[in-house]
CSV table of C-alpha atoms in Angstrom, one decimal:
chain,number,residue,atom,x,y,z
A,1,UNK,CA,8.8,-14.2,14.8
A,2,UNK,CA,5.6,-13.8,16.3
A,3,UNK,CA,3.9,-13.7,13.2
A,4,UNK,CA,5.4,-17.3,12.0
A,5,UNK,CA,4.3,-18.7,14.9
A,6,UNK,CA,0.8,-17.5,14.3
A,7,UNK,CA,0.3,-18.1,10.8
A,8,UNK,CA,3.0,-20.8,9.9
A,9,UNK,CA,3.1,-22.9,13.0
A,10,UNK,CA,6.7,-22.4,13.1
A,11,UNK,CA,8.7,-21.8,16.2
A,12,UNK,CA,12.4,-22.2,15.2
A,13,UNK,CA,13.6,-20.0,12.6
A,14,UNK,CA,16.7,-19.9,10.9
A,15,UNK,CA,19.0,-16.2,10.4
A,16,UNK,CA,17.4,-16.1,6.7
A,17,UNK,CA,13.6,-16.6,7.8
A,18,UNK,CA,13.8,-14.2,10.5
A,19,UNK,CA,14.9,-12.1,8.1
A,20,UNK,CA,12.3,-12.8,5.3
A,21,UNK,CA,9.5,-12.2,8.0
A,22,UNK,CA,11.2,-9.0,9.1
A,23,UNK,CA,11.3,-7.5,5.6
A,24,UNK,CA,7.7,-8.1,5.1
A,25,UNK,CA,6.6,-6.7,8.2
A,26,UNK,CA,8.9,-3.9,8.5
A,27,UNK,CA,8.8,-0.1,7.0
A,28,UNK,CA,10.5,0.4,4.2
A,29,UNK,CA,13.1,2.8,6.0
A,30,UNK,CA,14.2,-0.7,8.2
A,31,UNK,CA,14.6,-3.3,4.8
A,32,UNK,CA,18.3,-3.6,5.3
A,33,UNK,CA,19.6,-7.2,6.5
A,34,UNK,CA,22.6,-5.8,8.4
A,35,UNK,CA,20.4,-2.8,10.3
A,36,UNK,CA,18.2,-5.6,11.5
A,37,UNK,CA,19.9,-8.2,12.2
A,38,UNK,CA,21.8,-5.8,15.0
A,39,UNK,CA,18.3,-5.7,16.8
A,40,UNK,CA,18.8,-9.6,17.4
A,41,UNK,CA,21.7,-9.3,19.8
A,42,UNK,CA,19.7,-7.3,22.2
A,43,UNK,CA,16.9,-9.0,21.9
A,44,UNK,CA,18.7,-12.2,22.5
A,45,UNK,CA,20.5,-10.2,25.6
A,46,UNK,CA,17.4,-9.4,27.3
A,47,UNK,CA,16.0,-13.1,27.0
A,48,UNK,CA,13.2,-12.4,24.7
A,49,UNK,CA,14.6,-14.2,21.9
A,50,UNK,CA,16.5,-17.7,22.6
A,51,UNK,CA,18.9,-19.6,20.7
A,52,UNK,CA,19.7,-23.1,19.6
A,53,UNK,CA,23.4,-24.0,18.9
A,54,UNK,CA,23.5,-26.3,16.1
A,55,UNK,CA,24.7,-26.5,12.2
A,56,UNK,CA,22.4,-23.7,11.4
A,57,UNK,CA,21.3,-21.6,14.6
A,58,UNK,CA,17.9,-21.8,15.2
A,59,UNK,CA,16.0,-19.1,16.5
A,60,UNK,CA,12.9,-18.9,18.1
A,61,UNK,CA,10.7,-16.3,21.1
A,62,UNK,CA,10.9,-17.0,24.9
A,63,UNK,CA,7.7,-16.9,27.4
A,64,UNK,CA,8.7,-13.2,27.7
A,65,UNK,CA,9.5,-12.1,24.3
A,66,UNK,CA,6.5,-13.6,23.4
A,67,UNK,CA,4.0,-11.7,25.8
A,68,UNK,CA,6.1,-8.6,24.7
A,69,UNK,CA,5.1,-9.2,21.2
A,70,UNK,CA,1.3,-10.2,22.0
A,71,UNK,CA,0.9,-6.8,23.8
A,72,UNK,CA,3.0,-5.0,20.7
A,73,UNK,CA,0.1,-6.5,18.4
A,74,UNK,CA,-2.8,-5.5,20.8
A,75,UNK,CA,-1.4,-2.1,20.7
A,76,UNK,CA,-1.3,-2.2,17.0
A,77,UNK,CA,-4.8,-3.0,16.6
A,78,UNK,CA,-6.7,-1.2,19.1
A,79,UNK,CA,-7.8,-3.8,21.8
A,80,UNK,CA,-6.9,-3.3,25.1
A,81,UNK,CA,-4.2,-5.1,26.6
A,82,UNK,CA,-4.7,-7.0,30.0
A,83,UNK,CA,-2.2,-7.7,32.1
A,84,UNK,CA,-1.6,-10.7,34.4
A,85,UNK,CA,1.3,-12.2,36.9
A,86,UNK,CA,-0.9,-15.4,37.1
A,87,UNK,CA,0.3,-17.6,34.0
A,88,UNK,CA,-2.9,-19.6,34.0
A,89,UNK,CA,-4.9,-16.6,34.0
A,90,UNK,CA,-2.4,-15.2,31.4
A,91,UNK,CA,-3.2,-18.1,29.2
A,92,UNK,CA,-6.3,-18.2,29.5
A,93,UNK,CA,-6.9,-14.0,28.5
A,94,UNK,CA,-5.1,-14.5,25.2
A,95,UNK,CA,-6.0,-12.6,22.8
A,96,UNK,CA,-8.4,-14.0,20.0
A,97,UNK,CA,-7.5,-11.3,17.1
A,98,UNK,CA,-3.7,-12.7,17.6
A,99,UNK,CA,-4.4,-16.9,18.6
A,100,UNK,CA,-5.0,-18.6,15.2
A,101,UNK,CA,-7.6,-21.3,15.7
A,102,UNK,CA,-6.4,-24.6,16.5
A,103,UNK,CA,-2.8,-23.1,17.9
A,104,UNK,CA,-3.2,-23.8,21.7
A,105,UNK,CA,-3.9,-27.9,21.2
A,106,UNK,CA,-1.0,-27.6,18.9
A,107,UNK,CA,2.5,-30.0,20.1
A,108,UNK,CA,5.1,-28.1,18.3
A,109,UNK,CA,7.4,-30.7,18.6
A,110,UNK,CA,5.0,-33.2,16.8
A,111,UNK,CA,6.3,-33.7,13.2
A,112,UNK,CA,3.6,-36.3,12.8
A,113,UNK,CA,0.5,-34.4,13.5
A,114,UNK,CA,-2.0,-35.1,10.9
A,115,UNK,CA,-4.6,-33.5,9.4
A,116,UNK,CA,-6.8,-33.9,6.6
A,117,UNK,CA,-8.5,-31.8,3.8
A,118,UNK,CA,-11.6,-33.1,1.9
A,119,UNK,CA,-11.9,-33.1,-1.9
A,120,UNK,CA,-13.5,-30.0,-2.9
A,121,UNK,CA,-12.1,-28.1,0.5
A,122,UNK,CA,-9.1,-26.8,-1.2
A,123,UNK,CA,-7.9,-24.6,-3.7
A,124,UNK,CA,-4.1,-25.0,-6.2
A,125,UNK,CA,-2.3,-22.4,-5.7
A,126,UNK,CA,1.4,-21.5,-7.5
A,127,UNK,CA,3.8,-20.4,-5.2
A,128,UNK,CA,6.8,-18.6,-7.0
A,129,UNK,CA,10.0,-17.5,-5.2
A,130,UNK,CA,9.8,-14.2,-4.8
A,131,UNK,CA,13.9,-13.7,-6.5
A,132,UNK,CA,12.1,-15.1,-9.8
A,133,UNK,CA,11.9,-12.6,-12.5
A,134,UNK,CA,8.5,-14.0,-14.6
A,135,UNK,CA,4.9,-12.8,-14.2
A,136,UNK,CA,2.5,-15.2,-14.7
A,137,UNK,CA,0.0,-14.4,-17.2
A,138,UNK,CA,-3.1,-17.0,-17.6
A,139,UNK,CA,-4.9,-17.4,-20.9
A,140,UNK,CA,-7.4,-20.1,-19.5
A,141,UNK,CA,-9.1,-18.5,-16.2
A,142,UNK,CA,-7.9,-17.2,-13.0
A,143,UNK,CA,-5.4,-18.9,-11.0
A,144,UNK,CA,-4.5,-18.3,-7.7
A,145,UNK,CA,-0.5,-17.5,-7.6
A,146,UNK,CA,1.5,-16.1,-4.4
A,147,UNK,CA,5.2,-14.5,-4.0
A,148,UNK,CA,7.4,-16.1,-1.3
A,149,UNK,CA,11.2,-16.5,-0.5
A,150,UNK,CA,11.3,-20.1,-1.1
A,151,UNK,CA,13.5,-22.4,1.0
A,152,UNK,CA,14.3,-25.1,-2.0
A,153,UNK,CA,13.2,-24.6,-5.9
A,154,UNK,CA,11.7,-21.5,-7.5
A,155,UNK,CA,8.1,-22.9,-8.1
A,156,UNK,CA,5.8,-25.3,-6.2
A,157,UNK,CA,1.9,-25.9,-6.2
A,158,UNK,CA,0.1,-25.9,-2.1
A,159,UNK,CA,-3.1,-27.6,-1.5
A,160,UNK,CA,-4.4,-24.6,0.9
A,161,UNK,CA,-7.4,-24.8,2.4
A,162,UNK,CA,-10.6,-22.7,1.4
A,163,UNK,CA,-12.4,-21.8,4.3
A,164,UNK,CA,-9.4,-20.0,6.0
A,165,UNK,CA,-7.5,-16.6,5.9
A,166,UNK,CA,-5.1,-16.5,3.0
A,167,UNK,CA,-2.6,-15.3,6.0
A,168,UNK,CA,-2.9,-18.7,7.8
A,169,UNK,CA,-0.5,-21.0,6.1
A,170,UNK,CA,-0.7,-23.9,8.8
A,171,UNK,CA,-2.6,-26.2,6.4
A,172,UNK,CA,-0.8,-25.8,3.5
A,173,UNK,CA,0.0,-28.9,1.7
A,174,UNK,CA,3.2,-29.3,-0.8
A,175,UNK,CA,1.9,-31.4,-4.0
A,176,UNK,CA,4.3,-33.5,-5.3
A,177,UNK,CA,6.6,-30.9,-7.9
A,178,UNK,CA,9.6,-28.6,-6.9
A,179,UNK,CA,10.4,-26.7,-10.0
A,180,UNK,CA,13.9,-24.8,-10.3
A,181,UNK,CA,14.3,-22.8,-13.4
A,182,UNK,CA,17.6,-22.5,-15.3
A,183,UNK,CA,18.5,-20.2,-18.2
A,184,UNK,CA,21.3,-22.4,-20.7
A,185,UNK,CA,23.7,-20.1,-19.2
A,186,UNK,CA,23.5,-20.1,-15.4
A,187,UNK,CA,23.2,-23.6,-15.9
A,188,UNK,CA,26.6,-23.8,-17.7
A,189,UNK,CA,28.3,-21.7,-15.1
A,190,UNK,CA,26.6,-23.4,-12.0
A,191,UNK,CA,28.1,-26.9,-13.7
A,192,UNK,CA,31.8,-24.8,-13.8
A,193,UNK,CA,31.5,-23.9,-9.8
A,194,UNK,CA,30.1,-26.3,-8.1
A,195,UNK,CA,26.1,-24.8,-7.1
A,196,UNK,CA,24.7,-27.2,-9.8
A,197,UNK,CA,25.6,-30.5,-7.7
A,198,UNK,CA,24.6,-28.7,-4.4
A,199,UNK,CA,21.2,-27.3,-5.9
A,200,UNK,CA,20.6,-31.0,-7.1
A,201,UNK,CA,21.0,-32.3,-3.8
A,202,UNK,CA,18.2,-30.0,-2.4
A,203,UNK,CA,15.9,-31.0,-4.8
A,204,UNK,CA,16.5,-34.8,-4.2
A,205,UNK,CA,16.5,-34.6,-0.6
A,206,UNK,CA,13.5,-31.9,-0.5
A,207,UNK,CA,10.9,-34.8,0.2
A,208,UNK,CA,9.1,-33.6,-2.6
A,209,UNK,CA,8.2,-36.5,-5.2
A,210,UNK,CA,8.7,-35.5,-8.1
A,211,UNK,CA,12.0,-32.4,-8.8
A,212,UNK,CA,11.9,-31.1,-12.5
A,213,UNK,CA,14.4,-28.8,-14.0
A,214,UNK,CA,12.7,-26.2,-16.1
A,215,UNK,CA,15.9,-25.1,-18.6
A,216,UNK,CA,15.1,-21.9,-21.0
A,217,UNK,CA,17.3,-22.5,-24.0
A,218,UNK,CA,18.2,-19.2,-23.8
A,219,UNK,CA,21.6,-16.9,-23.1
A,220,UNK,CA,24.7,-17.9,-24.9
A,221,UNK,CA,27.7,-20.3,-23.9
A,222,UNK,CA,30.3,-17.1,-24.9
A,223,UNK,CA,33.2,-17.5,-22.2
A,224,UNK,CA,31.5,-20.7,-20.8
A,225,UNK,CA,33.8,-23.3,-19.3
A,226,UNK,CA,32.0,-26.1,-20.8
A,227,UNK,CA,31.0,-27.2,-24.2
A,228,UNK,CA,27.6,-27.9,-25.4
A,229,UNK,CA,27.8,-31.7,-25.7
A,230,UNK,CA,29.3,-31.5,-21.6
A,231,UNK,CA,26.0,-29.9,-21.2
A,232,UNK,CA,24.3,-31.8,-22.7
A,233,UNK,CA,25.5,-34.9,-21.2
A,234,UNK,CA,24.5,-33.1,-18.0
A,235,UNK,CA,20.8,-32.9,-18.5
A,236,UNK,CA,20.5,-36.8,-19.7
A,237,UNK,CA,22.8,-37.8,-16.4
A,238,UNK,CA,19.5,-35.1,-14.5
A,239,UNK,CA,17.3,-37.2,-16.5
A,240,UNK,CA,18.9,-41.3,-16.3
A,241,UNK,CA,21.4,-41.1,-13.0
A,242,UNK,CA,19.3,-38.8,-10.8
A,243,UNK,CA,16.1,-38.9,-11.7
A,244,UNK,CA,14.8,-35.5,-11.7
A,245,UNK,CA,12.4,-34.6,-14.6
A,246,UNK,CA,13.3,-31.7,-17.6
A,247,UNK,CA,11.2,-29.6,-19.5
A,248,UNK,CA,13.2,-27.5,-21.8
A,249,UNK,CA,11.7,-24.0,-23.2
A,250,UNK,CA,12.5,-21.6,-25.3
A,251,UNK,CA,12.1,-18.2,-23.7
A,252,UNK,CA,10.6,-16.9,-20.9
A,253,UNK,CA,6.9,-16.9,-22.5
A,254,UNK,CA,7.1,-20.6,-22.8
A,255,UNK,CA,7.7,-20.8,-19.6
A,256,UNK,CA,5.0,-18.9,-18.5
A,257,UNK,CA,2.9,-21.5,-20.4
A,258,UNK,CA,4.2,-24.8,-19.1
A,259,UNK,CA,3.7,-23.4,-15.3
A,260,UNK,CA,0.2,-22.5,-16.1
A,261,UNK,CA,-0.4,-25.6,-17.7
A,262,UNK,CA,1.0,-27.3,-14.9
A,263,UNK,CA,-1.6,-25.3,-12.8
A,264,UNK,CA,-4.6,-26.6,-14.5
A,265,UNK,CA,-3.5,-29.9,-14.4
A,266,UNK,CA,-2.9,-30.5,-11.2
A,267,UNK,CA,-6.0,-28.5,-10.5
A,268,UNK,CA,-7.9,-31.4,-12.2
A,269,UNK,CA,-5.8,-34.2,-10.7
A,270,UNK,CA,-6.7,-33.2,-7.0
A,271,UNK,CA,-10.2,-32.2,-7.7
A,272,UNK,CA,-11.8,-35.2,-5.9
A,273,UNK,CA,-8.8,-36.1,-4.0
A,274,UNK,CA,-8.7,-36.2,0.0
A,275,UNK,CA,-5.5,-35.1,1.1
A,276,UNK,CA,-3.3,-35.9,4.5
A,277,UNK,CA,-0.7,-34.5,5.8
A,278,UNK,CA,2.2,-36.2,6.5
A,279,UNK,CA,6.6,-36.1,7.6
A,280,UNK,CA,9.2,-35.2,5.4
A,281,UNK,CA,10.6,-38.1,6.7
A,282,UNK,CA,7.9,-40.3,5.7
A,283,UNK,CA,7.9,-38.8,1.8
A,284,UNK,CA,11.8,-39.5,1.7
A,285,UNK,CA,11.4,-43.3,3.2
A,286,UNK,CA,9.0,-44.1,0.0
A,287,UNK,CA,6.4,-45.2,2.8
A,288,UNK,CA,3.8,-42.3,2.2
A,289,UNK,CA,0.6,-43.1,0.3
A,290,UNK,CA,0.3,-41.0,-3.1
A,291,UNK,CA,-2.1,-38.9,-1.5
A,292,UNK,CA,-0.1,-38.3,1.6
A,293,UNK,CA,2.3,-34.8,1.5
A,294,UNK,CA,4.4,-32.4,4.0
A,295,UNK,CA,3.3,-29.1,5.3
A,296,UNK,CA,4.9,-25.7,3.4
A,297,UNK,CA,5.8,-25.1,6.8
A,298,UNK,CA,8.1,-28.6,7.2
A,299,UNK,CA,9.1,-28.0,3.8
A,300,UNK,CA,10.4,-24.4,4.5
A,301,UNK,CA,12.3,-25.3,7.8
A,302,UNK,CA,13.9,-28.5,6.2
A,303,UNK,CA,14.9,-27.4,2.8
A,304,UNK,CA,16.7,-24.5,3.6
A,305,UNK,CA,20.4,-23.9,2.6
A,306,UNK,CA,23.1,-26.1,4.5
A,307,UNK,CA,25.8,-23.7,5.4
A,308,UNK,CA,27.3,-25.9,8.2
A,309,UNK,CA,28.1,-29.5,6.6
A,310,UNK,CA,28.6,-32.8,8.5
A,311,UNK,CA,31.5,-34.7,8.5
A,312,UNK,CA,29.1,-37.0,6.4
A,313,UNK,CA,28.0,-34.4,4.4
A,314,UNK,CA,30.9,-33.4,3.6
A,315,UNK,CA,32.1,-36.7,2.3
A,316,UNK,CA,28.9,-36.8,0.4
A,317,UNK,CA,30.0,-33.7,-1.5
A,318,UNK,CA,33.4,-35.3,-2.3
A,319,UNK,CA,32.0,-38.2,-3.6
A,320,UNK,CA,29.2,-36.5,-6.1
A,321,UNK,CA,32.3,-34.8,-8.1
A,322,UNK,CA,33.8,-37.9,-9.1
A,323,UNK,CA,33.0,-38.4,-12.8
A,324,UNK,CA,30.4,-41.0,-13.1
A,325,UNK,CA,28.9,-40.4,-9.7
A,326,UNK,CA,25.3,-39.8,-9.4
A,327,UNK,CA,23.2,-39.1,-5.8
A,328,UNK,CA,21.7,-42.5,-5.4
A,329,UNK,CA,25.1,-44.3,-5.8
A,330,UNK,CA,26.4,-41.6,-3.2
A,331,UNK,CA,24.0,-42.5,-0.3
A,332,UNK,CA,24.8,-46.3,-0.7
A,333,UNK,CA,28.1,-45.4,-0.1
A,334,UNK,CA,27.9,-43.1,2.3
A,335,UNK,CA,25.2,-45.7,4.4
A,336,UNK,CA,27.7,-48.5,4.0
A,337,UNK,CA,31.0,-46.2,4.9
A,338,UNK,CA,29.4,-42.7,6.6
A,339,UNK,CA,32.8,-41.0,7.0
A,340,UNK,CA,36.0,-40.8,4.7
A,341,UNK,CA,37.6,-42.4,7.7
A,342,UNK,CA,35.7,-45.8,7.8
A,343,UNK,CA,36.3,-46.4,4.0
A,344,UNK,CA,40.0,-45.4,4.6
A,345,UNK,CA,39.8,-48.0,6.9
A,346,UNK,CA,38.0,-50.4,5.1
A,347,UNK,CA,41.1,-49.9,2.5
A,348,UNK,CA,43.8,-50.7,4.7
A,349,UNK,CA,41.5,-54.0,5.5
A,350,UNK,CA,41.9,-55.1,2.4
A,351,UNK,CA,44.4,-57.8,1.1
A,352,UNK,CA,45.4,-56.6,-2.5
A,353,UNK,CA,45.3,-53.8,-4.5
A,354,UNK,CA,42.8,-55.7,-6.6
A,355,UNK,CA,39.9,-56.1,-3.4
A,356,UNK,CA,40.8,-52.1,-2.7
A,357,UNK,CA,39.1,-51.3,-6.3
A,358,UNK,CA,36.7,-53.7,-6.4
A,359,UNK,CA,35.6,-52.5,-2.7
A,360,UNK,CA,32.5,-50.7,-3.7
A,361,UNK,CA,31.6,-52.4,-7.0
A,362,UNK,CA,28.8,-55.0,-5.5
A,363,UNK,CA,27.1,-52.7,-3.4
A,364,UNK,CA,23.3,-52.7,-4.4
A,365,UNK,CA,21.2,-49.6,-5.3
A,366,UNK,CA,18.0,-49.8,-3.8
A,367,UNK,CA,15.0,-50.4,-6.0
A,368,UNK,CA,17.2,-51.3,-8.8
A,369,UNK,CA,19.0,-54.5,-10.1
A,370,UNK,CA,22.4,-52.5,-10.6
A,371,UNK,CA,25.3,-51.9,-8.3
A,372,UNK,CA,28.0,-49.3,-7.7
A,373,UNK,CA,29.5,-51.1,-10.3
A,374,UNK,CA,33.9,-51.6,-10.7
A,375,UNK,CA,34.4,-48.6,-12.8
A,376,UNK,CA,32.9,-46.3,-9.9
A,377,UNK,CA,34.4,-48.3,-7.4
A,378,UNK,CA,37.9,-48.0,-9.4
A,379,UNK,CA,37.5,-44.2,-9.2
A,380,UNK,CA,36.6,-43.7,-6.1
A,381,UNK,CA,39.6,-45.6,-4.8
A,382,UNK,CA,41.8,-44.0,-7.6
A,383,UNK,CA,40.8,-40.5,-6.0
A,384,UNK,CA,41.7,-41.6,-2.2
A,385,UNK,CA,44.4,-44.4,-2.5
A,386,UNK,CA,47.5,-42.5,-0.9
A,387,UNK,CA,50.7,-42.7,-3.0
A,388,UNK,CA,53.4,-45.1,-2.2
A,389,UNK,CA,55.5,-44.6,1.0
A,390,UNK,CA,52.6,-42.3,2.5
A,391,UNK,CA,50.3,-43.5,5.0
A,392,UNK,CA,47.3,-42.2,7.6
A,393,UNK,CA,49.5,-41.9,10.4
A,394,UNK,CA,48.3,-42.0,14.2
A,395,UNK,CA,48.7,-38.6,16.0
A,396,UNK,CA,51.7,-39.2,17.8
A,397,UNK,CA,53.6,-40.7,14.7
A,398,UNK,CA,56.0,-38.3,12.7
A,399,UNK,CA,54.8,-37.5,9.0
């Protein structure tokens, strides 16, 4: 955790990046997820480690656990450890083989701190999840190429700065493509149970500009649940309703070629661009400048894995499996009626059965000229309308 801090800038770590960092620091005799996880409740009992109680716990190091770990380093590496009850004096004797430079003027609870790296100051480097089966073999020169657990997507391209240590990843830049690979199989069978919808939603709301699905056309449909013309009509709704790019490929080699490819490319698009960092938020509002992108470290944190859903969220999910239904025509509704409950309501305020299914059918898309549209708005209302002689009674009223 200690380590994140120094080289990642971040503080709050969720049960899966705790464990990430603990496999890569750790012996190989200690690489097993339930043997270290038990170290966290004693840690967490003796108020080194603290905890936030939200969705997703957060964890992150207290004032003590992270002395502990200071000293634990020092050790490690040979310098002498100095000890101090004076915090000023503390703070001011920190070590400089474990304080990356810039860390101390560093508001961790800024999400809009800005930096910027000059054209030329930068290398492209390909960042491949480190679950992805594919070595990367360049025909056209050396490319720089890294193995990490990924939070969202098996491939993206960082703008990282050159004149640092490859260790320090607090100026990493995202560039504008997420890449998540899909054999014709998996793809099939993550349509059939559900992950295909909730993978989507990563990619769209991963602040990254531009999602592409890289599909192999490789592994048979055998004992599929859908047909080949279901799948197909899958990728064109990717390609029309949500727009996320596809590449299609026919084997693994192929593969290989498009992401080096990609490399060079992008190589020679940012090669006398000045780049500046900026929110998540910002990329997702459509306000950032095309040379504006988040920190690896934002994009880790935010795009990890929801586990714990909102009531909205929830709804959200409902609402993508009706046929028809794509993400952008989800968040209108969902920013016009946030909870099942308010479009329940929004029902019973309705004077015919006629204004129920018509509810949702003028409701704009942004940056569009088309609306929800009355077929959607049929369905949707088809799905939740309650049956005859059954209402949404108050508590205290008998079912």
């Amino acid at each position: 955790m200690f380590k994140a801090e120094q080289n990642e800038l971040i503080k709050n770590l969720t049960k899966q990046q705790v464990l990430d960092y603990c496999t890569r620091f750790s012996q190989s005799g200690l690489k097993d997820n339930s043997k270290i996880w038990a170290s966290m409740k004693g840690l967490l009992d003796k108020s080194l480690v603290g905890r936030h109680i939200a969705r997703d716990p957060l964890y992150f190091l207290l004032d003590e656990g992270r002395d502990l770990a200071q000293k634990l380093l020092a050790l490690a590496e040979g310098v002498e450890v100095v000890d101090s009850q004076d915090e000023a004096t503390r703070d001011a004797q920190i070590l400089p083989s474990s304080q990356p430079s810039g860390l101390a003027a560093h508001n961790w609870n800024d999400a809009d701190s800005i930096f910027e790296l000059e054209a030329g100051s930068y290398e492209i480097v390909l960042v491949i999840d480190q679950r992805e089966k594919i070595d990367i073999v360049s025909l056209d020169g050396p490319m720089k190429i890294e193995n990490r657990t990924l939070a969202c997507g098996d491939f993206i391209w960082v703008a990282r700065p050159k004149d640092i240590s490859p260790s320090d990843r607090t100026r990493d830049l995202v560039l504008d493509y997420v890449i998540e690979r899909k054999r014709l199989d998996d793809l099939a069978s993550s349509i059939f149970d559900g992950r295909f919808e909730q993978q989507k939603l990563r990619l769209l709301n991963s602040g990254v500009r531009r999602p592409v699905y890289l599909i192999e056309d490789i592994g048979a449909l055998r004992a599929s649940n859908i047909t080949s013309s279901g799948l197909a009509q899958a990728v064109v709704n990717i390609l029309t309703h949500d727009g996320i790019g596809v590449e299609k490929v026919k084997n693994s080699a192929h593969a290989n070629d498009y992401l080096t490819s990609m490399t060079k490319c992008l190589e020679k698009l940012y090669s006398n661009m000045k780049l500046i960092s900026c929110s998540q938020e910002r990329l997702k509002s459509g306000a950032a400048s095309k040379n504006e992108f988040m920190t690896f470290s934002e994009f880790q944190t935010k795009g990890a894995k929801i586990t714990n859903w909102t009531v909205r969220e929830m709804f959200a999910k409902h609402l993508i499996q009706i046929t028809g239904m794509s993400d952008r025509r989800v968040a209108v509704i969902i920013k016009e009626y946030p909870t099942l409950s308010a479009l329940m309501d929004a029902y019973k305020d309705c004077n015919s059965e006629k204004e129920k299914e018509m509810l949702l059918a003028k409701l704009k898309i942004p940056d569009s000229n088309r609306t929800i549209g009355p077929a959607i708005s049929k369905r949707v209302y088809a799905c939740y309308a309650m049956p005859p002689g059954i209402s949404v009674s108050d508590e205290n009223d008998e079912l």
